[in-house]
């Protein structure tokens, strides 16, 4: 049992033995080894071993069997009591928790998971459900940990089902061997916590005050997390990977914490069971990988009928009413939710008793809700409500509206009273059952169902105005409408529909009768005006969900209004997922006569596998839907996509498409399956003489289909000019038919047959293209698996065809030889080709001479795309020599991802300065850096440059390049667009660019802001001392001198948060006036124009009051007096002065709290000195050049030291005299998150004023200006150092407070080391650095104190313990151990480490890992992941030192990598090495393969996943495969190996000396036939098993959901 309990528990029980028993234990162990055939342990080791060492030996050699062996020996030596006690303790925590959960589910949680509807179902899981769940979670071979999604509408029974599951587990009925712990996490509860760690959440569910978290998470594969109501957090789960948390002890916002669990960053081996509404699932998209999704369908038809029979006394009446409901599809649909089914039945029963008209009540969903809610407030014997009831309903509607806008569905008494519902009213509402006591708390109340809250919120807008609501969170009805239609809030299911439904004349009459006055029609007019805006705003139009709008209009049922609204919508795109969708879509479209573009998707609802009567109803609605094709005569673009059509459905569509008035110019049929005579479909195409564009992409075409299509194209009346057949599963045999079309058709100009395997058919196509009658202009053959012989055919086409102007052969294995063949044809003087696309064609740097000759000779080629090829600077130089010629004809050049560096920009600059034809240059995703852009900008300023569009996305640019870009923009009259997305531009640079663009008239979208306009909140991130405050002051100075947004901001103000702590209660206008404004009346003028206001806030770490994320207490009145923290909160949340622009200077330690209150901030990272700047800055402090070079060399070899030099102040400093009191104060401040100290703090640690003055003199402390006797450390890192120093020295008794280095505290220090976002990221490193004997000796001599060796030993125990944590990333441990630089200490810690996992993000990660891996003596498994940031920022892309990285850096890098590779030789027990996302460089692979070739290497399994391996790398690997005799398994998944690389691997695997038996390759990019070749001769003898994932290589069919299963039991 390899867990937290295992080896330490073993050691504890061995210590229970006395000396004689311990010796007897060793003797019996010796006999066991001899008699039982156990793995041999040398007797000398056993004989000399201490209890701790023997425990380690047993675990090392026997792993999970160690306890079994120990138990047998305990019994042999008559210590059976120890065996029994150990067994009890090992199972104790899990069994105790299981018993606790069972008790809670039976008693305390009976209220929490109470089944409100009596007829809902059984309390226990059925046997069928148990078996289904068992299959979901029982792991299969090589399968990922399970993530199961349960999807269903709110109230359908998901939570009840989870309670049943947990009860079954707690009673031992299921998952006993699979899961040791099952934890329930409700998102509605969790979001109240704001921030938490996973340890905090688990502790909340533990029966005792202290939970054994370390033991629980030590086996994550044994954990099941049940995450209920995912929609409760209302998150989009799109946080960057870098923001996620992988430490279960780290506190972070709960949304980040759950996202880390869901996205497998935290405890990735655990299993997840998640419930969500369909809307929440749709919003998830593909952000979360799940293994299975199930739909919780709730009541089936029999259950619904049974519910009606229980509510109605009379069975005949129940059946009659149920039949009426069954005829209304929308009403019947909501009855699958048990509580709503009961509500509908109860409502109709009341209507029967009141003598009402059931048909009127069942008109639509809104009418039922209106009747139910209004009748609750009218006594059975009365006809009208009382005044009190009217007021009570108004108050309840006010509560509901506020809850919808604030995502609050549970209300306390204060929430209710604020909206006019008082304590005496609560019992009334509870008796009505419109409110229920929350299942989570006695003091909270919820609506009977969320849809009831939505109805009441909608009713609020009919009887009140949002301006009269006590909460400013409640916005206007127009904002509500657009929020609903854009599906921004996943919990708004019916809200918009209810508002429209309440505008129906019958519902208006009900409301007027209830409230006693006529309602205003202003809401209806406002909605109509709002919808009219959709047609005028293209961006808004794209965001609107047409199906949501259809449902709103359907509820209103006003033909005149619907017709008016539909005229606003010339373009409609909708997806119908169920029968009711067809109903509402057909209703709305029949009122539409101005439609120009229509896109329809019905997915699988028209399949044959339906009940005949149900299918008949579907077809009637489908007929209504298709009728729009005849009634709307202006349709120019018609698309049918992601649809399955049975024969009857197709015939209906066919009949309407035959209507002469239906003649679209563009017809798109994408991913459509026909179950009919396809001849009818192709006959349609002949009847539409207006058809010019036909797109059948992703629709599978058989051989007969292709023949029919070609017959259509041969018709004299056919005018199709553009034919798109991408991904239609065409074969080479189909090329025979297409060849005839290319010759016979006089209209076809554009043919796209990409993503089809046409290799063997290219001869026939090419022959047709060479025919003089061929008039084709554009040919797209991307990803068509073309092989070597095809290029000769295409070469003939280019020589003979004089009409073909566009050729796309991207993503084919062209290679250098193929390009040479094509270039021979393109170099001919009569070549007609104008556009050539060669992206991802496996071109190397040796082939560019051929293309250069083409550019010199060809005067027609105007567009060239060679992106994603191995161009490099050398190849670019060759191309630019041709492009620099004065007669170069090229106008557009695409060079994305071509490994170009800043050195190559000089060649591009020569082209720009001399070539007047080039107007578009795209060099995105190349490492150009600022130096390269500077060269380009100088050329752009030349008068001959006519460039219009420049693409610089992801080119590793900083703000330093913006000045050059501004200069280029100001002097070049043609440049109108620059793409600077995904670059680290700073605020100053962006400001300069905006100024230039405002003058130049360019669109600011190209700069990469997340919005189309300037952001209102900009956050500058940076570690302490990096220069944030200096930047803020520079901004103020630049603004004052009209150099920073002078046209935008008329006023700018700077605030430090420490000042806000001491202002008391003041208004914001008084704070502004305090900035010495004259006259005071000017303040009102300033604040009345907030759009001209810039507010800078700094020093958030000194804010003493926490920021509040709740809207309560925040204000918008800038004259209202409030505490400083409340004023700041109101500004940050945009409650006060929402149009003002905020610039925030934030440390990583403060960001976690601030981000919770900000709305759509734009984030900029302040990086400080780069590598070269830091080294140059170091040189300034040495008068001797020799000493200067020595210091720089030393810093270069120490990545951690060099990274600290990014902070300017740390590049120098002299602090010699230190006092223990200051050390204690520093440590105390860190644990209490305190960085500002007053004199009392110093007095508590016995530090006098003389000592304070001394530290002020040497710049270790600094005094805060205007704050009296308050001090801070000059840099926070100084405080961290002195805090660490405190734990190395003995602490005298006079110290009042002491935070010991407990297990948790030490873990915190270790885990936070090197993490920028933490508050004490360096303290752990300092602590371990001071554990070094030399460093500690210096400290001891300086302070004249003995060393505290106990802390070093405690730290060693913690580090030794952490080896047993599954899923633990060891990078922080390596950093701490590396900092000690004490090999004996490192060896003692890493002696028994068998598995290590670490991520390389920065240079210092590589250095620390290289140092520590050498000392891991028992390694069995190594998992190494390189982050993309490391690859992008640090790894040289060439051996040339001219690329901006010195050769010394390169040598140091490879020295560290070589140390890591040496583990293959030194770790004799190493069983598996996994490397992910590694550097795609030849030296990298060469070093690794050299280690593999060594005879000492015994590695059996190697995984190189997503390492961008090249063909050259494959050569090195093939050599290693032949020489290494131990390697049995090789995983090369997610590498883009091309044909030549695969060939090398084939040869190696076929070699008799190669012993690899398993080869795994997923997501291949090479041609399919190459992998067939790989699988053929090598696998024939059965010794090689090839595991591939071809599904991922197939073209994905949009709209095809993954396989799911439905069950009524859920």
JSON list of N, CA and C in Angstrom, two decimals, residues 794-807 821-836 851 853-863 889:
[
{"chain": "A", "resi": 794, "resn": "UNK", "atom": "N", "xyz": [0.72, 17.45, -61.70]},
{"chain": "A", "resi": 794, "resn": "UNK", "atom": "CA", "xyz": [0.37, 18.86, -61.48]},
{"chain": "A", "resi": 794, "resn": "UNK", "atom": "C", "xyz": [1.33, 19.80, -62.21]},
{"chain": "A", "resi": 795, "resn": "UNK", "atom": "N", "xyz": [2.56, 19.38, -62.36]},
{"chain": "A", "resi": 795, "resn": "UNK", "atom": "CA", "xyz": [3.51, 20.19, -63.12]},
{"chain": "A", "resi": 795, "resn": "UNK", "atom": "C", "xyz": [3.05, 20.34, -64.57]},
{"chain": "A", "resi": 796, "resn": "UNK", "atom": "N", "xyz": [2.55, 19.25, -65.15]},
{"chain": "A", "resi": 796, "resn": "UNK", "atom": "CA", "xyz": [2.02, 19.32, -66.51]},
{"chain": "A", "resi": 796, "resn": "UNK", "atom": "C", "xyz": [0.84, 20.27, -66.58]},
{"chain": "A", "resi": 797, "resn": "UNK", "atom": "N", "xyz": [0.00, 20.25, -65.54]},
{"chain": "A", "resi": 797, "resn": "UNK", "atom": "CA", "xyz": [-1.15, 21.16, -65.50]},
{"chain": "A", "resi": 797, "resn": "UNK", "atom": "C", "xyz": [-0.68, 22.62, -65.53]},
{"chain": "A", "resi": 798, "resn": "UNK", "atom": "N", "xyz": [0.31, 22.93, -64.69]},
{"chain": "A", "resi": 798, "resn": "UNK", "atom": "CA", "xyz": [0.80, 24.31, -64.63]},
{"chain": "A", "resi": 798, "resn": "UNK", "atom": "C", "xyz": [1.44, 24.75, -65.95]},
{"chain": "A", "resi": 799, "resn": "UNK", "atom": "N", "xyz": [2.00, 23.79, -66.69]},
{"chain": "A", "resi": 799, "resn": "UNK", "atom": "CA", "xyz": [2.60, 24.13, -67.99]},
{"chain": "A", "resi": 799, "resn": "UNK", "atom": "C", "xyz": [1.55, 24.38, -69.06]},
{"chain": "A", "resi": 800, "resn": "UNK", "atom": "N", "xyz": [0.47, 23.61, -69.04]},
{"chain": "A", "resi": 800, "resn": "UNK", "atom": "CA", "xyz": [-0.47, 23.64, -70.15]},
{"chain": "A", "resi": 800, "resn": "UNK", "atom": "C", "xyz": [-1.72, 24.47, -69.88]},
{"chain": "A", "resi": 801, "resn": "UNK", "atom": "N", "xyz": [-2.19, 24.49, -68.63]},
{"chain": "A", "resi": 801, "resn": "UNK", "atom": "CA", "xyz": [-3.45, 25.17, -68.33]},
{"chain": "A", "resi": 801, "resn": "UNK", "atom": "C", "xyz": [-3.23, 26.68, -68.23]},
{"chain": "A", "resi": 802, "resn": "UNK", "atom": "N", "xyz": [-4.00, 27.45, -68.99]},
{"chain": "A", "resi": 802, "resn": "UNK", "atom": "CA", "xyz": [-3.83, 28.90, -69.01]},
{"chain": "A", "resi": 802, "resn": "UNK", "atom": "C", "xyz": [-4.97, 29.64, -68.31]},
{"chain": "A", "resi": 803, "resn": "UNK", "atom": "N", "xyz": [-5.87, 28.89, -67.67]},
{"chain": "A", "resi": 803, "resn": "UNK", "atom": "CA", "xyz": [-6.96, 29.53, -66.93]},
{"chain": "A", "resi": 803, "resn": "UNK", "atom": "C", "xyz": [-6.81, 29.37, -65.43]},
{"chain": "A", "resi": 804, "resn": "UNK", "atom": "N", "xyz": [-6.11, 28.33, -64.97]},
{"chain": "A", "resi": 804, "resn": "UNK", "atom": "CA", "xyz": [-5.97, 28.08, -63.53]},
{"chain": "A", "resi": 804, "resn": "UNK", "atom": "C", "xyz": [-5.13, 29.18, -62.89]},
{"chain": "A", "resi": 805, "resn": "UNK", "atom": "N", "xyz": [-5.75, 29.91, -61.96]},
{"chain": "A", "resi": 805, "resn": "UNK", "atom": "CA", "xyz": [-5.06, 31.04, -61.33]},
{"chain": "A", "resi": 805, "resn": "UNK", "atom": "C", "xyz": [-4.81, 30.82, -59.84]},
{"chain": "A", "resi": 806, "resn": "UNK", "atom": "N", "xyz": [-5.49, 29.83, -59.22]},
{"chain": "A", "resi": 806, "resn": "UNK", "atom": "CA", "xyz": [-5.33, 29.60, -57.78]},
{"chain": "A", "resi": 806, "resn": "UNK", "atom": "C", "xyz": [-5.17, 28.10, -57.53]},
{"chain": "A", "resi": 807, "resn": "UNK", "atom": "N", "xyz": [-4.10, 27.72, -56.84]},
{"chain": "A", "resi": 807, "resn": "UNK", "atom": "CA", "xyz": [-3.85, 26.31, -56.52]},
{"chain": "A", "resi": 807, "resn": "UNK", "atom": "C", "xyz": [-3.47, 26.20, -55.04]},
{"chain": "A", "resi": 821, "resn": "UNK", "atom": "N", "xyz": [9.89, 19.97, -58.88]},
{"chain": "A", "resi": 821, "resn": "UNK", "atom": "CA", "xyz": [9.13, 19.63, -60.09]},
{"chain": "A", "resi": 821, "resn": "UNK", "atom": "C", "xyz": [8.13, 20.73, -60.44]},
{"chain": "A", "resi": 822, "resn": "UNK", "atom": "N", "xyz": [7.41, 21.23, -59.43]},
{"chain": "A", "resi": 822, "resn": "UNK", "atom": "CA", "xyz": [6.41, 22.27, -59.68]},
{"chain": "A", "resi": 822, "resn": "UNK", "atom": "C", "xyz": [7.07, 23.58, -60.12]},
{"chain": "A", "resi": 823, "resn": "UNK", "atom": "N", "xyz": [8.21, 23.89, -59.52]},
{"chain": "A", "resi": 823, "resn": "UNK", "atom": "CA", "xyz": [8.87, 25.16, -59.84]},
{"chain": "A", "resi": 823, "resn": "UNK", "atom": "C", "xyz": [9.38, 25.19, -61.29]},
{"chain": "A", "resi": 824, "resn": "UNK", "atom": "N", "xyz": [9.72, 24.05, -61.82]},
{"chain": "A", "resi": 824, "resn": "UNK", "atom": "CA", "xyz": [10.15, 24.02, -63.22]},
{"chain": "A", "resi": 824, "resn": "UNK", "atom": "C", "xyz": [9.03, 24.51, -64.13]},
{"chain": "A", "resi": 825, "resn": "UNK", "atom": "N", "xyz": [7.80, 24.14, -63.79]},
{"chain": "A", "resi": 825, "resn": "UNK", "atom": "CA", "xyz": [6.66, 24.61, -64.59]},
{"chain": "A", "resi": 825, "resn": "UNK", "atom": "C", "xyz": [6.34, 26.06, -64.29]},
{"chain": "A", "resi": 826, "resn": "UNK", "atom": "N", "xyz": [6.42, 26.45, -63.03]},
{"chain": "A", "resi": 826, "resn": "UNK", "atom": "CA", "xyz": [6.08, 27.83, -62.65]},
{"chain": "A", "resi": 826, "resn": "UNK", "atom": "C", "xyz": [7.08, 28.84, -63.19]},
{"chain": "A", "resi": 827, "resn": "UNK", "atom": "N", "xyz": [8.27, 28.40, -63.52]},
{"chain": "A", "resi": 827, "resn": "UNK", "atom": "CA", "xyz": [9.31, 29.31, -64.01]},
{"chain": "A", "resi": 827, "resn": "UNK", "atom": "C", "xyz": [9.14, 29.63, -65.50]},
{"chain": "A", "resi": 828, "resn": "UNK", "atom": "N", "xyz": [8.25, 28.93, -66.15]},
{"chain": "A", "resi": 828, "resn": "UNK", "atom": "CA", "xyz": [8.04, 29.20, -67.58]},
{"chain": "A", "resi": 828, "resn": "UNK", "atom": "C", "xyz": [7.42, 30.57, -67.77]},
{"chain": "A", "resi": 829, "resn": "UNK", "atom": "N", "xyz": [7.76, 31.26, -68.82]},
{"chain": "A", "resi": 829, "resn": "UNK", "atom": "CA", "xyz": [7.29, 32.65, -69.01]},
{"chain": "A", "resi": 829, "resn": "UNK", "atom": "C", "xyz": [5.79, 32.77, -69.19]},
{"chain": "A", "resi": 830, "resn": "UNK", "atom": "N", "xyz": [5.12, 31.72, -69.67]},
{"chain": "A", "resi": 830, "resn": "UNK", "atom": "CA", "xyz": [3.69, 31.82, -69.92]},
{"chain": "A", "resi": 830, "resn": "UNK", "atom": "C", "xyz": [2.85, 31.21, -68.80]},
{"chain": "A", "resi": 831, "resn": "UNK", "atom": "N", "xyz": [3.44, 31.01, -67.60]},
{"chain": "A", "resi": 831, "resn": "UNK", "atom": "CA", "xyz": [2.69, 30.47, -66.46]},
{"chain": "A", "resi": 831, "resn": "UNK", "atom": "C", "xyz": [1.56, 31.43, -66.07]},
{"chain": "A", "resi": 832, "resn": "UNK", "atom": "N", "xyz": [0.35, 30.87, -65.85]},
{"chain": "A", "resi": 832, "resn": "UNK", "atom": "CA", "xyz": [-0.82, 31.71, -65.59]},
{"chain": "A", "resi": 832, "resn": "UNK", "atom": "C", "xyz": [-1.20, 31.77, -64.11]},
{"chain": "A", "resi": 833, "resn": "UNK", "atom": "N", "xyz": [-0.56, 30.96, -63.27]},
{"chain": "A", "resi": 833, "resn": "UNK", "atom": "CA", "xyz": [-0.95, 30.88, -61.85]},
{"chain": "A", "resi": 833, "resn": "UNK", "atom": "C", "xyz": [-0.69, 32.20, -61.13]},
{"chain": "A", "resi": 834, "resn": "UNK", "atom": "N", "xyz": [-1.70, 32.65, -60.37]},
{"chain": "A", "resi": 834, "resn": "UNK", "atom": "CA", "xyz": [-1.57, 33.90, -59.61]},
{"chain": "A", "resi": 834, "resn": "UNK", "atom": "C", "xyz": [-1.44, 33.66, -58.10]},
{"chain": "A", "resi": 835, "resn": "UNK", "atom": "N", "xyz": [-1.99, 32.56, -57.62]},
{"chain": "A", "resi": 835, "resn": "UNK", "atom": "CA", "xyz": [-2.00, 32.31, -56.17]},
{"chain": "A", "resi": 835, "resn": "UNK", "atom": "C", "xyz": [-1.60, 30.86, -55.91]},
{"chain": "A", "resi": 836, "resn": "UNK", "atom": "N", "xyz": [-0.62, 30.67, -55.02]},
{"chain": "A", "resi": 836, "resn": "UNK", "atom": "CA", "xyz": [-0.11, 29.34, -54.70]},
{"chain": "A", "resi": 836, "resn": "UNK", "atom": "C", "xyz": [0.00, 29.18, -53.19]},
{"chain": "A", "resi": 851, "resn": "UNK", "atom": "N", "xyz": [12.08, 27.96, -55.47]},
{"chain": "A", "resi": 851, "resn": "UNK", "atom": "CA", "xyz": [11.00, 28.94, -55.40]},
{"chain": "A", "resi": 851, "resn": "UNK", "atom": "C", "xyz": [11.53, 30.35, -55.71]},
{"chain": "A", "resi": 853, "resn": "UNK", "atom": "N", "xyz": [13.81, 31.07, -57.88]},
{"chain": "A", "resi": 853, "resn": "UNK", "atom": "CA", "xyz": [13.88, 31.17, -59.34]},
{"chain": "A", "resi": 853, "resn": "UNK", "atom": "C", "xyz": [12.51, 31.49, -59.92]},
{"chain": "A", "resi": 854, "resn": "UNK", "atom": "N", "xyz": [11.47, 30.90, -59.33]},
{"chain": "A", "resi": 854, "resn": "UNK", "atom": "CA", "xyz": [10.11, 31.18, -59.79]},
{"chain": "A", "resi": 854, "resn": "UNK", "atom": "C", "xyz": [9.79, 32.66, -59.60]},
{"chain": "A", "resi": 855, "resn": "UNK", "atom": "N", "xyz": [10.10, 33.20, -58.42]},
{"chain": "A", "resi": 855, "resn": "UNK", "atom": "CA", "xyz": [9.79, 34.60, -58.13]},
{"chain": "A", "resi": 855, "resn": "UNK", "atom": "C", "xyz": [10.56, 35.56, -59.03]},
{"chain": "A", "resi": 856, "resn": "UNK", "atom": "N", "xyz": [11.74, 35.14, -59.47]},
{"chain": "A", "resi": 856, "resn": "UNK", "atom": "CA", "xyz": [12.52, 35.99, -60.37]},
{"chain": "A", "resi": 856, "resn": "UNK", "atom": "C", "xyz": [11.92, 36.00, -61.77]},
{"chain": "A", "resi": 857, "resn": "UNK", "atom": "N", "xyz": [11.42, 34.86, -62.23]},
{"chain": "A", "resi": 857, "resn": "UNK", "atom": "CA", "xyz": [11.00, 34.73, -63.62]},
{"chain": "A", "resi": 857, "resn": "UNK", "atom": "C", "xyz": [9.50, 34.90, -63.82]},
{"chain": "A", "resi": 858, "resn": "UNK", "atom": "N", "xyz": [8.70, 34.50, -62.81]},
{"chain": "A", "resi": 858, "resn": "UNK", "atom": "CA", "xyz": [7.25, 34.51, -62.97]},
{"chain": "A", "resi": 858, "resn": "UNK", "atom": "C", "xyz": [6.70, 35.91, -62.67]},
{"chain": "A", "resi": 859, "resn": "UNK", "atom": "N", "xyz": [6.00, 36.48, -63.61]},
{"chain": "A", "resi": 859, "resn": "UNK", "atom": "CA", "xyz": [5.47, 37.84, -63.45]},
{"chain": "A", "resi": 859, "resn": "UNK", "atom": "C", "xyz": [3.95, 37.85, -63.24]},
{"chain": "A", "resi": 860, "resn": "UNK", "atom": "N", "xyz": [3.36, 36.68, -63.05]},
{"chain": "A", "resi": 860, "resn": "UNK", "atom": "CA", "xyz": [1.92, 36.62, -62.78]},
{"chain": "A", "resi": 860, "resn": "UNK", "atom": "C", "xyz": [1.61, 36.20, -61.35]},
{"chain": "A", "resi": 861, "resn": "UNK", "atom": "N", "xyz": [2.50, 35.47, -60.69]},
{"chain": "A", "resi": 861, "resn": "UNK", "atom": "CA", "xyz": [2.25, 35.00, -59.33]},
{"chain": "A", "resi": 861, "resn": "UNK", "atom": "C", "xyz": [2.22, 36.19, -58.37]},
{"chain": "A", "resi": 862, "resn": "UNK", "atom": "N", "xyz": [1.05, 36.42, -57.75]},
{"chain": "A", "resi": 862, "resn": "UNK", "atom": "CA", "xyz": [0.89, 37.58, -56.86]},
{"chain": "A", "resi": 862, "resn": "UNK", "atom": "C", "xyz": [0.66, 37.20, -55.40]},
{"chain": "A", "resi": 863, "resn": "UNK", "atom": "N", "xyz": [0.31, 35.93, -55.13]},
{"chain": "A", "resi": 863, "resn": "UNK", "atom": "CA", "xyz": [0.06, 35.51, -53.75]},
{"chain": "A", "resi": 863, "resn": "UNK", "atom": "C", "xyz": [0.79, 34.20, -53.49]},
{"chain": "A", "resi": 889, "resn": "UNK", "atom": "N", "xyz": [6.65, 40.70, -58.90]},
{"chain": "A", "resi": 889, "resn": "UNK", "atom": "CA", "xyz": [5.20, 40.89, -59.05]},
{"chain": "A", "resi": 889, "resn": "UNK", "atom": "C", "xyz": [4.40, 40.48, -57.82]}
]
